[in-house]
Coordinates of C-alpha atoms in Angstrom, one line a residue:
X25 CA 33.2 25.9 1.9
X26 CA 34.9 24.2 5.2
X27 CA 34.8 20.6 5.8
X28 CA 32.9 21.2 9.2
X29 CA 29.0 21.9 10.3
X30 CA 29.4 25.7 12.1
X31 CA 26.6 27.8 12.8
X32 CA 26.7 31.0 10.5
X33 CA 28.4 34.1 12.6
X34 CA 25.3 36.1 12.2
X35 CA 23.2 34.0 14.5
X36 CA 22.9 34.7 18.1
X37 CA 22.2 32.4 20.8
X38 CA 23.4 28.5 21.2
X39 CA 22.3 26.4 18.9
X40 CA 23.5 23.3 21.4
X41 CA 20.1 22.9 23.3
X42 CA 18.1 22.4 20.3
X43 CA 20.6 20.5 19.1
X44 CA 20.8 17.9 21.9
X45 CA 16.9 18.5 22.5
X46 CA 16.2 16.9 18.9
X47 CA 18.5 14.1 19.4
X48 CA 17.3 12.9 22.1
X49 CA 13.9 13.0 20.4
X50 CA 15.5 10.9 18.0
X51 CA 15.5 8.3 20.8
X52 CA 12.3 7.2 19.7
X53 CA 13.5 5.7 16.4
X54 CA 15.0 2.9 18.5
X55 CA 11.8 1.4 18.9
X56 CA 10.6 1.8 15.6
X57 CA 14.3 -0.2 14.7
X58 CA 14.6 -2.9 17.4
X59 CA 11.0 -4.0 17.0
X60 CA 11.4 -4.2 13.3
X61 CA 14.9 -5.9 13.4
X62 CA 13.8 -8.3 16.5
X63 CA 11.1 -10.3 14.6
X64 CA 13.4 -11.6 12.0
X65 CA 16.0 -13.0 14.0
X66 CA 13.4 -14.6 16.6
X67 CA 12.0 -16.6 13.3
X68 CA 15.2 -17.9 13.1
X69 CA 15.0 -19.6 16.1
X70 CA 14.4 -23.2 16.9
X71 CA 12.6 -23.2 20.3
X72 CA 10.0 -20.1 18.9
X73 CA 9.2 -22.2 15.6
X74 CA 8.9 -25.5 17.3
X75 CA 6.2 -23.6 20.3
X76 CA 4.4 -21.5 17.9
X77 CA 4.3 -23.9 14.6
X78 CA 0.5 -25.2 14.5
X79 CA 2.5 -28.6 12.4
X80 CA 3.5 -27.4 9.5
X81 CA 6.8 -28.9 8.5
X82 CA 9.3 -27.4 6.3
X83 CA 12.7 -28.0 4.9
X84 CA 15.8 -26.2 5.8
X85 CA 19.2 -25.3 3.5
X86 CA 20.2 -28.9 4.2
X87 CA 17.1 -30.6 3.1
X88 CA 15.8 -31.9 6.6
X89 CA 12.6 -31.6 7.9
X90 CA 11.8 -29.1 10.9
X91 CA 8.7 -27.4 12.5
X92 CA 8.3 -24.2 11.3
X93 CA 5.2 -21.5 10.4
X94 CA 3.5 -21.4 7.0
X95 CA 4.1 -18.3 4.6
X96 CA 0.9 -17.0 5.2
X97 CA 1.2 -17.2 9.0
X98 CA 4.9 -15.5 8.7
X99 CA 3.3 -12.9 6.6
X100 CA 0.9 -12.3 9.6
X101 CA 3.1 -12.0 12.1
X102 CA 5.8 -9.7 10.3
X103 CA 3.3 -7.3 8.8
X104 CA 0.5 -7.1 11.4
X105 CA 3.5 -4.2 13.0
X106 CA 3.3 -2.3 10.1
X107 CA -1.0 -2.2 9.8
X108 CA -0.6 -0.4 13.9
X109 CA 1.8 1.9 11.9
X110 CA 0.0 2.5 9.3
X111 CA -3.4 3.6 11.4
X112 CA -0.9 4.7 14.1
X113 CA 0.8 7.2 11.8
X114 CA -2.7 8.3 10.4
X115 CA -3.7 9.2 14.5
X116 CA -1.0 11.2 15.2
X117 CA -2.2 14.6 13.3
X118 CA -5.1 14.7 15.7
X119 CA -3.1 13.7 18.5
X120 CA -0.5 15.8 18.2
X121 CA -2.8 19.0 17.6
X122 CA -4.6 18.6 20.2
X123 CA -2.1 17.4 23.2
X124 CA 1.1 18.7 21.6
X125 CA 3.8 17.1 20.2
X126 CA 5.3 16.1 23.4
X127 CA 2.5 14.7 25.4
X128 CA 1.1 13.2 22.0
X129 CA 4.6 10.8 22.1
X130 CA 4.4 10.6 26.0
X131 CA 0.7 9.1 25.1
X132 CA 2.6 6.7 22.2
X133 CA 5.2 5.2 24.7
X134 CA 2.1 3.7 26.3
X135 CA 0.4 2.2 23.7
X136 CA 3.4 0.7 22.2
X137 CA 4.3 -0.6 26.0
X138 CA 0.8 -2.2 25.9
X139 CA 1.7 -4.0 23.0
X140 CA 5.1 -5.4 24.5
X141 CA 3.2 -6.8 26.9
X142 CA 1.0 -9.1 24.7
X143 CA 4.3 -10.2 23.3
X144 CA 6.0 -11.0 26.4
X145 CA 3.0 -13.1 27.7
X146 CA 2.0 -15.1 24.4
X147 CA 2.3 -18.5 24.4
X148 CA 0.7 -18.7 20.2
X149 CA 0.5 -16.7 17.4
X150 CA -3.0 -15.1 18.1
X151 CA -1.7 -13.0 21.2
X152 CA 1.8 -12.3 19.8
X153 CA 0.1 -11.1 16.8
X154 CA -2.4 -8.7 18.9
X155 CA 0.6 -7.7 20.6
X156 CA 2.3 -6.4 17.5
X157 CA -0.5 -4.6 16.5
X158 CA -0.3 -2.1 19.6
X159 CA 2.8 -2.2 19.4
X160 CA 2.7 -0.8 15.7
X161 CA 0.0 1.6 16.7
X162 CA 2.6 2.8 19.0
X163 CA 5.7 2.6 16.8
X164 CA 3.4 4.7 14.3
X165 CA 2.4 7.3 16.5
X166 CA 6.3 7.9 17.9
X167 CA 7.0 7.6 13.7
X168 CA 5.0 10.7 12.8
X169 CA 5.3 12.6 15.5
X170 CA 9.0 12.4 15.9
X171 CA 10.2 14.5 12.9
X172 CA 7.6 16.8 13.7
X173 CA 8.7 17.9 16.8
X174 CA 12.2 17.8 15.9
X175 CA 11.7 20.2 12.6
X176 CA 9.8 22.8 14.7
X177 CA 12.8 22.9 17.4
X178 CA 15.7 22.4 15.2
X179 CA 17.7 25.5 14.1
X180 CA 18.1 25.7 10.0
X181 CA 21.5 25.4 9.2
X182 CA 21.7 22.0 11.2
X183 CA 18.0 20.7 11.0
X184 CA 18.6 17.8 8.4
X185 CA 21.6 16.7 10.5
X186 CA 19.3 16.8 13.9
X187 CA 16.1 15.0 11.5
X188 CA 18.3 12.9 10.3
X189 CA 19.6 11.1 13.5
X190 CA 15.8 9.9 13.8
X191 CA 16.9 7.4 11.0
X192 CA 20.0 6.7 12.9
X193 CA 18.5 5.7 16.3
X194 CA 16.4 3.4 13.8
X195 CA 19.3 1.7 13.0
X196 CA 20.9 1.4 16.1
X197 CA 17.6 0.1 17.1
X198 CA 18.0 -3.1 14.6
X199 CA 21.8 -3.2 15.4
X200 CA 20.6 -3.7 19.2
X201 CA 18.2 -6.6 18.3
X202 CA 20.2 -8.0 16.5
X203 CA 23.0 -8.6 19.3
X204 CA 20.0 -9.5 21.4
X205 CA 18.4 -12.1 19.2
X206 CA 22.1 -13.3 18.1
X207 CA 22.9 -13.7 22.0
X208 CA 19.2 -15.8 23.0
X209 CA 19.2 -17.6 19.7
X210 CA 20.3 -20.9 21.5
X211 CA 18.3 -20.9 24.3
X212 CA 16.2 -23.9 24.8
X213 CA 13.2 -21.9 26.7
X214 CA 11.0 -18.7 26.2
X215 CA 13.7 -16.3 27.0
X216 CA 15.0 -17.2 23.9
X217 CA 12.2 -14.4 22.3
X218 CA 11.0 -13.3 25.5
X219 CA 14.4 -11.6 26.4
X220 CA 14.1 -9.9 23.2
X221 CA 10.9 -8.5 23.1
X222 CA 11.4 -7.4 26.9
X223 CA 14.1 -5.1 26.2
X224 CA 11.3 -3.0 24.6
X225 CA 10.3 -1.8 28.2
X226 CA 13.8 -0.2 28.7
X227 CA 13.6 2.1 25.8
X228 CA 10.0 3.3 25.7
X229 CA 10.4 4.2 29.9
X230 CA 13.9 6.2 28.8
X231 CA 11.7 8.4 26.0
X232 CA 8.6 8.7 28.3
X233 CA 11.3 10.5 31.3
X234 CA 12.9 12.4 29.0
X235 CA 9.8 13.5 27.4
X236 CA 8.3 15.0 30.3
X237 CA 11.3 17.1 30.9
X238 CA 11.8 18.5 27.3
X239 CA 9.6 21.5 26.2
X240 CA 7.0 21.7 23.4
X241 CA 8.0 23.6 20.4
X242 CA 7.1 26.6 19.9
X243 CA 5.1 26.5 16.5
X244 CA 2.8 24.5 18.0
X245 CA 2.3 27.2 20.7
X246 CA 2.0 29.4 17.7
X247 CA -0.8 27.4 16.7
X248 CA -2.5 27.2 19.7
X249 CA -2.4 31.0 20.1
X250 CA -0.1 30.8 23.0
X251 CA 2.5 33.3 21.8
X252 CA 3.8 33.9 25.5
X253 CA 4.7 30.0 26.0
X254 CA 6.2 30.1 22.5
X255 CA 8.9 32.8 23.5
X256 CA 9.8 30.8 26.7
X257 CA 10.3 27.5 24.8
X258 CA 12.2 29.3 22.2
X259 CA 14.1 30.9 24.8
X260 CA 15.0 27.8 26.3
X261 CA 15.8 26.3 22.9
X262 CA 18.3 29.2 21.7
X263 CA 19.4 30.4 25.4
X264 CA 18.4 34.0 24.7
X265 CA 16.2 35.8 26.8
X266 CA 12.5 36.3 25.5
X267 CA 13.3 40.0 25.1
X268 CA 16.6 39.0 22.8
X269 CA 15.8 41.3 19.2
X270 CA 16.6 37.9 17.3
X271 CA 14.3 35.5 19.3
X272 CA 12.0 38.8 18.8
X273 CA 11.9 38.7 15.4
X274 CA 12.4 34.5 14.6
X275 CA 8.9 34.3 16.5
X276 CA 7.3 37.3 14.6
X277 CA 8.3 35.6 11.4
X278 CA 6.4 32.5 12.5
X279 CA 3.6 33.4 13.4
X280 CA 3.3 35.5 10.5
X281 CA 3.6 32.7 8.2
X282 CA 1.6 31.2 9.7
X283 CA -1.3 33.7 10.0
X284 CA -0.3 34.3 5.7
X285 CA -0.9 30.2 5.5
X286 CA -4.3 30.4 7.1
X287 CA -5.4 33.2 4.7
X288 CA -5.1 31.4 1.8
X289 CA -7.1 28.3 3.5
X290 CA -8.0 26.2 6.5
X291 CA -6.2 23.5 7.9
X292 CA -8.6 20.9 6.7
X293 CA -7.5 17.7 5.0
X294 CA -8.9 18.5 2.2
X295 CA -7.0 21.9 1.7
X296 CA -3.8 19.5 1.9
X297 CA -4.7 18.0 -1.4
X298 CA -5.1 21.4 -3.3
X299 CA -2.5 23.9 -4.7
X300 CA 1.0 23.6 -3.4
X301 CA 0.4 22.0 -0.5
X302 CA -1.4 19.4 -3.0
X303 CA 2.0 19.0 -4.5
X304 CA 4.1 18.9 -1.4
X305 CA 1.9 16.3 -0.1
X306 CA 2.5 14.3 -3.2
X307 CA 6.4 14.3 -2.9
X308 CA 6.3 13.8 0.9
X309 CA 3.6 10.6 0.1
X310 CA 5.9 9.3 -3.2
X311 CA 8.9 9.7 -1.5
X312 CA 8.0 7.9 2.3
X313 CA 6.3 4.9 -0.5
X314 CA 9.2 4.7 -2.3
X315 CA 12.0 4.9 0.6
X316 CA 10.2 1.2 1.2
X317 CA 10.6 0.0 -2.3
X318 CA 14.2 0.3 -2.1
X319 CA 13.5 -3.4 -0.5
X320 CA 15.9 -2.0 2.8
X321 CA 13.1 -3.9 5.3
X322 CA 13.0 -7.0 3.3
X323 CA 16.7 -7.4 4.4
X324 CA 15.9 -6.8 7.8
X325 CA 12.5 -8.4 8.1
X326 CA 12.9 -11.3 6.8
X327 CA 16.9 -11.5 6.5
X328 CA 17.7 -14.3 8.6
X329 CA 15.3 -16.4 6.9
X330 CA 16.3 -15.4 3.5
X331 CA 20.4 -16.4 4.5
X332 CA 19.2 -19.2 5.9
X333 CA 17.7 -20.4 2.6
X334 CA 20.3 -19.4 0.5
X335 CA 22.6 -21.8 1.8
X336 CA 25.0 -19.2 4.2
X337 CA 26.2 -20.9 7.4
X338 CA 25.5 -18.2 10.0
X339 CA 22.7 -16.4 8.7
X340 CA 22.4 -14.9 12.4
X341 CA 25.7 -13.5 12.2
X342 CA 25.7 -12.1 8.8
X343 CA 22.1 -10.0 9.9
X344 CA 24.1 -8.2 12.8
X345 CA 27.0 -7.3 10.4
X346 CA 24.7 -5.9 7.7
X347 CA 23.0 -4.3 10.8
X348 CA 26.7 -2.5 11.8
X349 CA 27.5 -1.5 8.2
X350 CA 23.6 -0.1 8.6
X351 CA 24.7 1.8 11.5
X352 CA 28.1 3.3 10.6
X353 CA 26.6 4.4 6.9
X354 CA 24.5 6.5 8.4
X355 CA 26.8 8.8 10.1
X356 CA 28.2 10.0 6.2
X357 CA 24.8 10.8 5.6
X358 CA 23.9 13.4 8.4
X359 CA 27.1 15.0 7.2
X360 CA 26.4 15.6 3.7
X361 CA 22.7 16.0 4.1
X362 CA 23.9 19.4 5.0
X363 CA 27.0 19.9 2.6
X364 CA 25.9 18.0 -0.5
X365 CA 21.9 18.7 0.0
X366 CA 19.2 16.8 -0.3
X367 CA 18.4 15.9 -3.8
X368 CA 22.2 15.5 -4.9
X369 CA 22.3 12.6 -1.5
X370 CA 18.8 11.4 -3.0
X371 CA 20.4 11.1 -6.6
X372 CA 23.5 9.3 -5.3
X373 CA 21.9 6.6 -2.9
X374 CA 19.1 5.7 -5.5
X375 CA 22.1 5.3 -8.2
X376 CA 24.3 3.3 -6.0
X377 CA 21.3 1.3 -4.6
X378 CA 20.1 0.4 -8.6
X379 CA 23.7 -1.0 -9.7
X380 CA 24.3 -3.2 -6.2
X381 CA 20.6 -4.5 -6.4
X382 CA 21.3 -6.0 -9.9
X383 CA 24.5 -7.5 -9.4
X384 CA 22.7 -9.4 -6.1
X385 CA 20.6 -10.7 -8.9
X386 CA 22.5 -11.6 -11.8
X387 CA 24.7 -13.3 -9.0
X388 CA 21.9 -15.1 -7.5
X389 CA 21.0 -15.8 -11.1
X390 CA 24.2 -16.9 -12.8
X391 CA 26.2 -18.2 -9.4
X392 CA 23.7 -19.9 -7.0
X393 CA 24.8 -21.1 -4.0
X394 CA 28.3 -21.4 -3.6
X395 CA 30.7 -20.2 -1.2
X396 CA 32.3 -17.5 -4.2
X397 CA 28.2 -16.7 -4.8
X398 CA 27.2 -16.1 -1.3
X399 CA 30.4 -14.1 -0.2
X400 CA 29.6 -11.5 -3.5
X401 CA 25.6 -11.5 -2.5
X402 CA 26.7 -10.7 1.2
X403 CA 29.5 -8.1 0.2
X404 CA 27.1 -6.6 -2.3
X405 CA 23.8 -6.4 -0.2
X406 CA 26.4 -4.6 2.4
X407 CA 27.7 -2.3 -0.3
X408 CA 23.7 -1.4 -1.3
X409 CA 22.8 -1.2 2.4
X410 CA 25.9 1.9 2.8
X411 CA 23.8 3.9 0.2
X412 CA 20.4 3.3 1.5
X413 CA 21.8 4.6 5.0
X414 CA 23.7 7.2 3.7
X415 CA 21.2 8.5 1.8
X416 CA 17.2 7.6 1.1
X417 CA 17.6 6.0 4.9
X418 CA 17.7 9.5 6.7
X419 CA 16.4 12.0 4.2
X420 CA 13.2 11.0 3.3
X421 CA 12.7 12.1 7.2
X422 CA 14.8 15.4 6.4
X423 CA 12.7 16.1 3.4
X424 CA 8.9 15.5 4.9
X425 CA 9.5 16.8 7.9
X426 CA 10.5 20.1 6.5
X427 CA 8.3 20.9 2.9
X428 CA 5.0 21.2 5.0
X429 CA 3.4 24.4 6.5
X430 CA 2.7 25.2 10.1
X431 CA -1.5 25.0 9.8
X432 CA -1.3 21.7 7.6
X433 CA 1.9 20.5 9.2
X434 CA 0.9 17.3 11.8
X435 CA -1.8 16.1 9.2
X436 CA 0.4 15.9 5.9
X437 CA 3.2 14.6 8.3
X438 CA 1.1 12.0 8.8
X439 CA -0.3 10.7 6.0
X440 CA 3.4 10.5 4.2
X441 CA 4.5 8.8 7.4
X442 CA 1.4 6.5 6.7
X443 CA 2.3 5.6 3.3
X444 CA 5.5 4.6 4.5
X445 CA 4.2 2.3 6.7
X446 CA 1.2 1.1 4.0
X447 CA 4.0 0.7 1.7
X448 CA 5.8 -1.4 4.6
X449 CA 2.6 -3.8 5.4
X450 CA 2.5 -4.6 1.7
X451 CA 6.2 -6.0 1.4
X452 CA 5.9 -7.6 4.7
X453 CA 2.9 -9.5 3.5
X454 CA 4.2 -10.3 0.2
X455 CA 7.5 -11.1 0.6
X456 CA 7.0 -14.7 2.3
X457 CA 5.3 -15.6 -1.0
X458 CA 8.2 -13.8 -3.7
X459 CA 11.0 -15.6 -2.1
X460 CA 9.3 -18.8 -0.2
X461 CA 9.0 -22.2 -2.0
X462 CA 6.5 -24.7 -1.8
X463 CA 3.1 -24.3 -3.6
X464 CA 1.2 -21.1 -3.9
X465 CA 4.7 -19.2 -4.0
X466 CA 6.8 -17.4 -6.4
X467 CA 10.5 -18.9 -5.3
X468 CA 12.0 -15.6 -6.7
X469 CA 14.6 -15.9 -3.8
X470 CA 17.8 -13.7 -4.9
X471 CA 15.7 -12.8 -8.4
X472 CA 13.5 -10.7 -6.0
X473 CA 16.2 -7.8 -6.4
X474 CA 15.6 -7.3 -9.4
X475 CA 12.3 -6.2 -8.0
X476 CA 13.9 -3.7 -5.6
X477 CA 16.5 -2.4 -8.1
X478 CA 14.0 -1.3 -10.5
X479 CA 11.8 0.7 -8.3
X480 CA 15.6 2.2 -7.4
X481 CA 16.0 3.4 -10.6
X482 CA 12.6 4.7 -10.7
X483 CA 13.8 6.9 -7.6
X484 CA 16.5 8.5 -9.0
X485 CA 13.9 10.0 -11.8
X486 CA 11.3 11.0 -8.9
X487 CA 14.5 13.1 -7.5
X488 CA 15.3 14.9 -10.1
X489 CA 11.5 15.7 -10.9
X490 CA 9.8 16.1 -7.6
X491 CA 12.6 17.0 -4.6
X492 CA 12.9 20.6 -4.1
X493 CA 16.6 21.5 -2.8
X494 CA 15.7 22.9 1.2
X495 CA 18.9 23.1 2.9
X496 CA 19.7 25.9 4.7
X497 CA 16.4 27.7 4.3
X498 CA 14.2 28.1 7.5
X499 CA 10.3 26.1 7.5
X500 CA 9.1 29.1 6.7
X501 CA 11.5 30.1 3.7
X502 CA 10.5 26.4 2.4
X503 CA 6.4 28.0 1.9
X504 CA 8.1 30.5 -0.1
X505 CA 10.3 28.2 -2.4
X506 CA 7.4 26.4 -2.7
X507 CA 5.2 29.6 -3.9
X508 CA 8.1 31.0 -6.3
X509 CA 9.8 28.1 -7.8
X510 CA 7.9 26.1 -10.7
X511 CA 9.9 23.3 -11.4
X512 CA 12.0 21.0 -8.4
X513 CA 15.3 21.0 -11.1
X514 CA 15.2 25.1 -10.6
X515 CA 15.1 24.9 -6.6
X516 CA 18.7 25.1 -6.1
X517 CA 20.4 28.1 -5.0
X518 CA 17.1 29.6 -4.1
X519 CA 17.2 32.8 -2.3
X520 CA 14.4 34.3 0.1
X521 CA 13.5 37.3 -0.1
X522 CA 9.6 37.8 1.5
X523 CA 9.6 38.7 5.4
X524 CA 6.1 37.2 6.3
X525 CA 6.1 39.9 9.2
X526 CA 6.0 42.7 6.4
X527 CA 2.9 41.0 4.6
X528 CA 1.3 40.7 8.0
X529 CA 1.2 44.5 8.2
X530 CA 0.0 44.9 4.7
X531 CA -3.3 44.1 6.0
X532 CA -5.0 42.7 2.8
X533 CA -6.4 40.1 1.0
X534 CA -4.1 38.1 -0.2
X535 CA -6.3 34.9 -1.2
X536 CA -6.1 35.7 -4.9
X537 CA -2.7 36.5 -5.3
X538 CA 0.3 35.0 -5.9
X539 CA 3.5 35.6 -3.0
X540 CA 5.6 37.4 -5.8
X541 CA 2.7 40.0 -6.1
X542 CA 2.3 40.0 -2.0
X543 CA 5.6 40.6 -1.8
X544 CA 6.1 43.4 -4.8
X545 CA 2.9 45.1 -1.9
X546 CA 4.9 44.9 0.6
X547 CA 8.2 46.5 -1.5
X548 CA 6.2 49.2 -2.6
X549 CA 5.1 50.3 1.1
X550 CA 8.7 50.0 2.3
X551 CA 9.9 52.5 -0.3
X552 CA 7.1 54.6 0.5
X553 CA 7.5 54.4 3.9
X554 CA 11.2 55.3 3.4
X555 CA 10.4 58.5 1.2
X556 CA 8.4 59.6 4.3
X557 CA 10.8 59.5 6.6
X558 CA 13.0 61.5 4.2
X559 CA 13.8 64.7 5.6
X560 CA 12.8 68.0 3.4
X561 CA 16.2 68.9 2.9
X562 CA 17.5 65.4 1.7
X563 CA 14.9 65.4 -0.4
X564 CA 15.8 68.5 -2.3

């Protein structure tokens, strides 16, 4: 096996549209990152806790007294994002059947620029706290809709590479606000989180232009019945001509998986909890819940704070350099999402993530604070940070984005998006009261990783369990995984072998059999077929 990503010799056209296509897509995850990584540095800062504080007073690492917002009000204003996500997500399945993918994320951009708005004008928490939450409606929306479109475009042999770099933008998103917030966190006026916020406009108005150029994928054409619109954004997505034999037959194959899907069921969302798709559902929903329970957000939530309080100097710069080592991890994983695959990178980042989240604690727990202490928690929560962006950081995108059927695809999408996001809300609200002192709250502070290791080491059995191994099969191949393999520890080194387009032509009812049986049909008429066309004198 080479060290490089090519495409297989057997494939014709470019795969370089499609390519560039979904990561500029990925775009979007900027806005999910930067408004997710500016609220924690502009709670850091002096002028926005002195304006917005309604007099409560609290201490700081040095014991002095200073204006500052209550735990329950912090808890408001950090996870009131992630409730517009969470019903944001849950919208985009309707949305983005019945505009498209690409005007469904052209209609986010606007929502989420409605809630920048609020936040640039507010003066108090009730306005910045309404602006949040359409700016989370729109952040959940984008969230969904994102690895949606960039699955059903994406060419196979590359696609968790191209999915993956949705979690990148993400953290180049919380990179950029953290520069931001580090560079207006002196300022004595309301640019000091107004700056901040405002920088929001730049990236949704980049994604909204760019949007209106790109086209809409062709399954969702499939879906819609438009099969002549399909082969024209194919054909600009592959640069083959319509008529191309291989653009042909890719398009053939997806519709007639999807035309199989829809005879076994509708599209409801209550045929997403049955059978397979039952299953799938429950690995894409486990997986998205449990991506947050690896703690990542606490770090960036509420990581300024939480140095602050542990005694380190420049809490503001050590966010921005766990915020680089965020961004440079990821690169390693949209390499070896494709070489290693995605349970083995599941299995190694939940591993790696379980033994750095203990030693934070038993540090926290046997050190304190102390210079030798807060350099190893620092080093360490870097070191834990490398696998979560290597690994659970982009894949749990790969990995939803890809196990879901055409029919079912934008509402099972969602909902794992959504318990992402539910999963997000929770820690955002509960955090303030782990790791805050004062009355009414836990004072876990560094203990609180003990918390996040555990769930960690609950990951790395879910993986072994629940992921099935998808690389290099197309969404379509994935049904039929799905349909033939039992148990996720069998999944690797899966082989197709069903051609949907031949069951299409079998013409029956396939609603009470299995796809092994469908398939065995569809074998038999071949051969008979072939006997046919056998001459009399071969035949003798």
């Amino acid at each position: 096996m080479g060290i490089m990503l090519k495409k297989p010799e057997h494939v014709a056209g470019s795969a370089w549209p499609a390519i560039l296509v979904g990561c500029f897509v990925a775009f979007g995850g900027i806005l999910y990152g930067y408004d997710t990584g500016t609220i924690g540095g502009i709670q850091g800062m002096t002028y926005w806790k002195d304006h917005f504080s309604t007099g409560y007073m609290d201490t700081d690492a040095n014991g002095n007294l200073q204006l500052d917002v209550t735990a329950s009000q912090t808890s408001e204003i950090v996870s009131i994002l992630s409730a517009g996500t969470f019903f944001g997500a849950l919208g985009a399945a309707p949305i983005g059947d019945l505009l498209g993918r690409r005007l469904g994320m052209i209609v986010s951009t606007f929502v989420f620029t409605f809630g920048v708005i609020l936040q640039t004008a507010s003066v108090s928490i009730p306005l910045f706290v309404a602006g949040r939450f359409f700016a989370g409606l729109g952040v959940g929306l984008i969230s969904a809709l994102i690895p949606l479109y960039q699955s059903e475009t994406a060419p196979k042999w590359i696609r968790g590479t191209i999915v993956g770099c949705y979690q990148l933008a993400i953290t180049i998103g919380l990179l950029l606000a953290s520069i931001v917030n580090n560079s207006t966190k002196n300022r004595n006026d309301s640019g000091s989180y107004r700056i901040p916020v405002a920088v929001q406009f730049a990236w949704a108005i980049i994604l909204c232009v760019g949007m209106l150029i790109l086209p809409e994928t062709p399954r969702y054409h499939i879906k819609r019945g438009r099969n002549e619109q399909a082969a024209k954004s194919l054909s600009r997505l592959r640069r083959l001509d319509a008529t191309h034999p291989a653009l042909v037959e890719e398009l053939a194959e997806i519709q007639a998986n999807h035309e199989y899907e829809l005879s076994l069921g509708t599209s409801s969302y209550i045929e997403c909890f049955k059978g397979t798709l039952g299953k799938r559902l429950a690995t894409g929903i486990l997986l998205q819940a449990l991506q947050q329970l690896t703690g990542v957000n606490f770090v960036f939530y509420y990581g300024t704070p939480f140095f602050q309080a542990t005694g380190l100097t420049n809490a503001f710069l050590d966010s921005l350099i766990t915020n680089i080592v965020n961004v440079v991890s990821t690169f390693p994983g949209l390499y070896l999402v494709e070489k290693w695959g995605r349970r083995p990178l599941l299995m190694f980042g939940a591993i790696g993530m379980f033994v750095c989240q203990y030693i934070v604690a038993i540090v926290g727990l046997r050190v304190g604070s102390s210079t030798v202490g807060n350099q190893v928690l620092i080093a360490f929560v870097c070191i834990y940070i490398f696998f979560f962006a290597c690994s659970w950081g982009p894949c749990a995108w790969v990995v939803t984005g890809e196990i879901f059927p055409l029919k079912s695809r934008a509402k099972a999408l969602s909902m794992t998006t959504a318990s992402n996001w539910l999963l997000n809300w929770a820690i955002a609200y509960a955090t303030p009261y782990l790791v805050k002192s004062g009355p009414g709250n836990a004072d876990l502070g560094t203990n609180v990783f003990w918390i996040w290791g555990s769930f960690c080491l609950i990951n790395a059995f879910f993986v072994w369990g629940l992921i099935y191994e998808t690389k290099g099969l197309s969404l379509e191949q994935v049904d039929e995984l799905y349909a033939k393999v039992a148990h996720a520890w069998q999944s690797k080194g899966f082989v197709p072998t069903v051609s949907f387009a031949e069951v299409q032509d079998l013409h029956a009812d396939v609603r009470n059999q299995s796809l092994a049986d469908v398939e065995n049909m569809a074998g038999r008429k071949r051969s008979v077929a072939h006997v046919d066309n056998v001459s009399p004198d071969e035949k003798v």
